[in-house]
Coordinates of C-alpha atoms in Angstrom, one line a residue:
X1 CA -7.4 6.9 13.4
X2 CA -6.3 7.9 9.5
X3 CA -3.6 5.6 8.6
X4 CA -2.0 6.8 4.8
X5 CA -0.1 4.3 2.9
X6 CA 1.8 5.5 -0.2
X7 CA 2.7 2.2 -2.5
X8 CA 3.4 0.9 -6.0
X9 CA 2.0 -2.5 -7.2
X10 CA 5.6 -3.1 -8.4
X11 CA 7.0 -3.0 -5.5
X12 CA 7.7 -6.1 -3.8
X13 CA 8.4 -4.8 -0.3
X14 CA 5.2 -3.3 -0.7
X15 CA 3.3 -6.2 -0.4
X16 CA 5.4 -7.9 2.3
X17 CA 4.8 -4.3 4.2
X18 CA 1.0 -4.8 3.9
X19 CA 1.1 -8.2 5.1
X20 CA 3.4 -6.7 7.7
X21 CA 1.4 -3.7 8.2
X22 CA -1.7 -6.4 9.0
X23 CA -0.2 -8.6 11.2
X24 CA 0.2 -5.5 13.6
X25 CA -3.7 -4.4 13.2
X26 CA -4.6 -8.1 14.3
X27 CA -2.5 -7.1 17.2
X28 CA -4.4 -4.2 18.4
X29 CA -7.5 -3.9 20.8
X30 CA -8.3 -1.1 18.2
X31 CA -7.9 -2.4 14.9
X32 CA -11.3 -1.6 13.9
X33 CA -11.2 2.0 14.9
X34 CA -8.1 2.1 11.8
X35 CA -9.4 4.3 8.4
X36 CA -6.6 2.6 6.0
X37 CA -6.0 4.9 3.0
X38 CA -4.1 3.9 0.1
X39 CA -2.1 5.8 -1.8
X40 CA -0.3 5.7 -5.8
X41 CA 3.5 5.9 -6.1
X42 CA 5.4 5.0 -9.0
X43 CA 9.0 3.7 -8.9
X44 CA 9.5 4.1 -12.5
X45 CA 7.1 5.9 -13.9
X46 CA 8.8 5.8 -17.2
X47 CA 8.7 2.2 -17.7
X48 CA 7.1 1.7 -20.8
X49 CA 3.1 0.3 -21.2
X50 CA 5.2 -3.2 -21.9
X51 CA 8.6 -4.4 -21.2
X52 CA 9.7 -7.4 -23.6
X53 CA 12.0 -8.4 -21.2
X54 CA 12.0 -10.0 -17.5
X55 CA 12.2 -8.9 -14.1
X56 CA 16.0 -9.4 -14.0
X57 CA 16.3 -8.0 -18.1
X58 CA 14.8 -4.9 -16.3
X59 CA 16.8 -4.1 -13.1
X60 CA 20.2 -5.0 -15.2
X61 CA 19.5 -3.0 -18.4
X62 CA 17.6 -0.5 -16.8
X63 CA 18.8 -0.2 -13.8
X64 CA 22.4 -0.9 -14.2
X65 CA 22.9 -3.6 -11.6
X66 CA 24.8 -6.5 -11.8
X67 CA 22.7 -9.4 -12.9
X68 CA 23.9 -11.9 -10.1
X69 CA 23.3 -9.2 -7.6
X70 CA 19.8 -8.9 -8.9
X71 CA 19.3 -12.8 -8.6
X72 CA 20.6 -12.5 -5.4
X73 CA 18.5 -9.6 -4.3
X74 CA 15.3 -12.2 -5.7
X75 CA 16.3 -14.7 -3.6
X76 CA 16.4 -12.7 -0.9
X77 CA 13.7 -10.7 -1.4
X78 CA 11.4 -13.9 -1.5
X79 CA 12.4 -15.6 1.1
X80 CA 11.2 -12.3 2.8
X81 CA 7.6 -12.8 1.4
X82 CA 8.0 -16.4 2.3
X83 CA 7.9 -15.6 6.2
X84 CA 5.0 -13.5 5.3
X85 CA 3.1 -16.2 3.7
X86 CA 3.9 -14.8 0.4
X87 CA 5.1 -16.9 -2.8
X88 CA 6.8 -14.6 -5.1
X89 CA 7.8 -16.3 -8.5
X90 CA 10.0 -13.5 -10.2
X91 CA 11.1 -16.4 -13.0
X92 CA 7.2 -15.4 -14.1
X93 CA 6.5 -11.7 -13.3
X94 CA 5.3 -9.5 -16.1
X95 CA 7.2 -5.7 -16.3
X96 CA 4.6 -3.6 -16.7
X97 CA 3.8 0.1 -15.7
X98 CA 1.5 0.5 -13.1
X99 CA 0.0 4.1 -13.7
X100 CA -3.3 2.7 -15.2
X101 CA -3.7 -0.1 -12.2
X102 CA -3.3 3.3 -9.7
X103 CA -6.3 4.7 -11.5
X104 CA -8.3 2.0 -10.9
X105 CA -7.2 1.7 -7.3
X106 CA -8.7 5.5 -7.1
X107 CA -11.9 3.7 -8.8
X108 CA -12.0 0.9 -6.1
X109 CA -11.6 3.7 -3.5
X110 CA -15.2 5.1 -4.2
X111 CA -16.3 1.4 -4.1
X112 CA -14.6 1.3 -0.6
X113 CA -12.8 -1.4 -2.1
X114 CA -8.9 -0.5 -2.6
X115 CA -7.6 -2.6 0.1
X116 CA -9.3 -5.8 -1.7
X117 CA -8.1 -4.2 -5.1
X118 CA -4.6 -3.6 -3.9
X119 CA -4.2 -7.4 -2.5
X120 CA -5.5 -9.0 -5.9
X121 CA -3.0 -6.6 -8.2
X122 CA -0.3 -7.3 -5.6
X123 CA -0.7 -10.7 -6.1
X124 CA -1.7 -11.0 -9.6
X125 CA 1.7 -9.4 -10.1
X126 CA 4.1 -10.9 -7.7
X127 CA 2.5 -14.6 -7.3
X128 CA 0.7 -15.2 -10.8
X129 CA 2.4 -13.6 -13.5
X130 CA -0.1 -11.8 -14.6
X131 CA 0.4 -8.4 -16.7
X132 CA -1.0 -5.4 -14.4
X133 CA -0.4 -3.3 -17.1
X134 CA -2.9 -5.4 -19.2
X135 CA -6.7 -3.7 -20.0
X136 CA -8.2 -7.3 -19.9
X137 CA -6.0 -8.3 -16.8
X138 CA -7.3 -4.8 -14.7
X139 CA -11.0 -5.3 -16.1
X140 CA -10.8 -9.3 -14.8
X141 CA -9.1 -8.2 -11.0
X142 CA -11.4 -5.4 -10.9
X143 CA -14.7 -6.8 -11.4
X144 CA -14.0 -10.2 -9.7
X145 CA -13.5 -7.5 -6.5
X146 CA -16.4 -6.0 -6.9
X147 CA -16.3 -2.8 -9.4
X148 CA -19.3 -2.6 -11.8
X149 CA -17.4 -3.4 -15.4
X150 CA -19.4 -0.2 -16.8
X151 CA -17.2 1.7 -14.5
X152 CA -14.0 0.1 -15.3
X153 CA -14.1 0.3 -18.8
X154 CA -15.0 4.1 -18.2
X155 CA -12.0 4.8 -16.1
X156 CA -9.2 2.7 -18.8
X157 CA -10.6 4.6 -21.6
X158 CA -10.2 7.6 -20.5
X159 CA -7.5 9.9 -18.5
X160 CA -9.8 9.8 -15.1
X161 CA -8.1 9.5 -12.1
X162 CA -4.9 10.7 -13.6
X163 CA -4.5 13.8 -11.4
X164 CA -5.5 12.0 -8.2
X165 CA -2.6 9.8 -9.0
X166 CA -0.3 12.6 -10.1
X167 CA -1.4 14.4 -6.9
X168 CA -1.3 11.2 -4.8
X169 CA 2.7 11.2 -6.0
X170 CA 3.6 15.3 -5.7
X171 CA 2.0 14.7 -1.7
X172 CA 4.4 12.1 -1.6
X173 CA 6.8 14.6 -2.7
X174 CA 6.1 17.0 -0.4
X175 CA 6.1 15.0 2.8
X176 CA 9.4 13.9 1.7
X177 CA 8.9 10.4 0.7
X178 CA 11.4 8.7 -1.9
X179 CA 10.6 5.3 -1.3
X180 CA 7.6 2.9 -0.6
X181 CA 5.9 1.4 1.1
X182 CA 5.8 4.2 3.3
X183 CA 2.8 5.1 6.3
X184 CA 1.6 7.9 7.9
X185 CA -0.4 7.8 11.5
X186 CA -2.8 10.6 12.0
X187 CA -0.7 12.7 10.2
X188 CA 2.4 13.1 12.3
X189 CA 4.1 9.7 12.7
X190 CA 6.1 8.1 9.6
X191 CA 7.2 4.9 9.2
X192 CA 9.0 4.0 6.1
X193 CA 9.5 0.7 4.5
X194 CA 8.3 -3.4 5.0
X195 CA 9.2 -2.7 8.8
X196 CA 8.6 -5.7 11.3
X197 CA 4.6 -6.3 12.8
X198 CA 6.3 -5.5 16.1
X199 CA 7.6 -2.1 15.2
X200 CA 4.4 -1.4 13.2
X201 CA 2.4 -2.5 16.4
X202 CA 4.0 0.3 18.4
X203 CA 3.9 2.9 16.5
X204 CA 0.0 2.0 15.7
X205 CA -0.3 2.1 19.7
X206 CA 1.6 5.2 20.5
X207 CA -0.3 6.9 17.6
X208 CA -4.4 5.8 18.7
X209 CA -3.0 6.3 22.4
X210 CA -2.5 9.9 22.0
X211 CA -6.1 10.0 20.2
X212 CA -8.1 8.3 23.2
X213 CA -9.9 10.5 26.2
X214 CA -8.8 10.2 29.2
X215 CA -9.8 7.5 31.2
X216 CA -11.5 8.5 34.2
X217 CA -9.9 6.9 37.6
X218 CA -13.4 6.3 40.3
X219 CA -16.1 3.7 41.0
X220 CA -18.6 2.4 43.2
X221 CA -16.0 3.2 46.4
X222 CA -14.9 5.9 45.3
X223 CA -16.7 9.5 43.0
X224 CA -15.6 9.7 39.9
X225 CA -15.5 13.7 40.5
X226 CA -13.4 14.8 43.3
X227 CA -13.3 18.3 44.8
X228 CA -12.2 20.8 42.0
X229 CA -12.3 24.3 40.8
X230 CA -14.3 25.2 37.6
X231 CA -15.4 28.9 36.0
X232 CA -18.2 29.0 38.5
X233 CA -16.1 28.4 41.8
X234 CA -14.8 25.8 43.9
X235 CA -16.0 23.0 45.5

């Protein structure tokens, strides 16, 4: 079963939702039967390449909240990622725009790598302070995951990738998604947000459960075909 996931490496309920997200797999008879598909979204795709300031510097000037209710929302927001065995150090984390580190997540996808990709630029940029925006930074995480530098160095200098990513956002669009971290099951069942490994669990189970045959009721007392009628007749 296709599972889409549409998420920014900015976004720090995204990476709570994939540890989320993977506490449910583990909970599943079927967890190896999931195809996991990652997807770019940008909160602010404006942001510039660099942003002098901080985290908080950002949301206030930028975004117009209240600086205590950003510290709060911090606070918060890490104590989240704490239950989730997450250490989020906001005091340290590097504004950056993320549109190159999507293109390199399309990279990693042909490695059949993006999952180990995403994890390492999630938590370069929520645990580490390190700048995700950064060509050195993307050339380190990628090749210590496994993408051949030749091919890294291709992608950052250069514009490939930047439709899938662009694409990757107007499907976003048109499914109707204005927020991450947001997934899709087999096409047909949404679930939006860092929701709990429970909730995750039963949607994952309700979605593979309308995928799997039938299971045939019969054994060694009784035929596992009873009488029926078929093109050629009855029984």
């Amino acid at each position: 079963m296709k599972v889409d996931i549409w998420s920014d490496v900015a976004c720090p309920w995204c990476y709570i939702g994939k540890r989320r997200f993977e506490s449910a797999l583990r909970s599943v008879p079927f967890e190896d039967q999931i195809d996991i598909v990652w997807h770019s979204y940008q909160l602010d795709p404006d942001l510039p390449a660099h942003y002098a300031g901080s985290e908080l510097d950002y949301l206030a000037e930028r975004k117009g909240m209240p600086r205590d209710q950003v510290a709060q929302m911090f606070e918060h927001v890490a104590a989240q990622a704490a239950a989730e065995g997450l250490r989020y150090d906001f005091s340290a984390l590097k504004v950056a725009n993320s549109f190159s580190a999507h293109r390199v997540l399309h990279l990693a996808a042909e490695y059949e790598l993006a999952d180990e990709l995403k994890e390492a630029l999630l938590s370069a940029h929520f645990e580490h302070g390190r700048d995700i925006g950064d060509r050195d930074e993307l050339i380190a995480l990628a090749t210590d995951t496994g993408i051949a530098l030749d091919d890294v160095v291709r992608v950052l200098d250069s514009d490939e990738f930047t439709d899938a990513v662009r694409e990757d956002v107007a499907s976003a669009r048109r499914l109707g998604i204005t927020g991450v971290p947001f997934f899709v099951l087999d096409g047909k069942y949404g679930v939006s947000g860092a929701q709990p490994a429970e909730t995750f669990a039963r949607a994952l189970e309700q979605a593979y459960g309308e995928l799997t045959p039938l299971t045939m009721v019969g054994g060694a007392t009784s035929p596992a075909d009873g009488p029926a009628c078929g093109p050629q007749g009855c029984d």
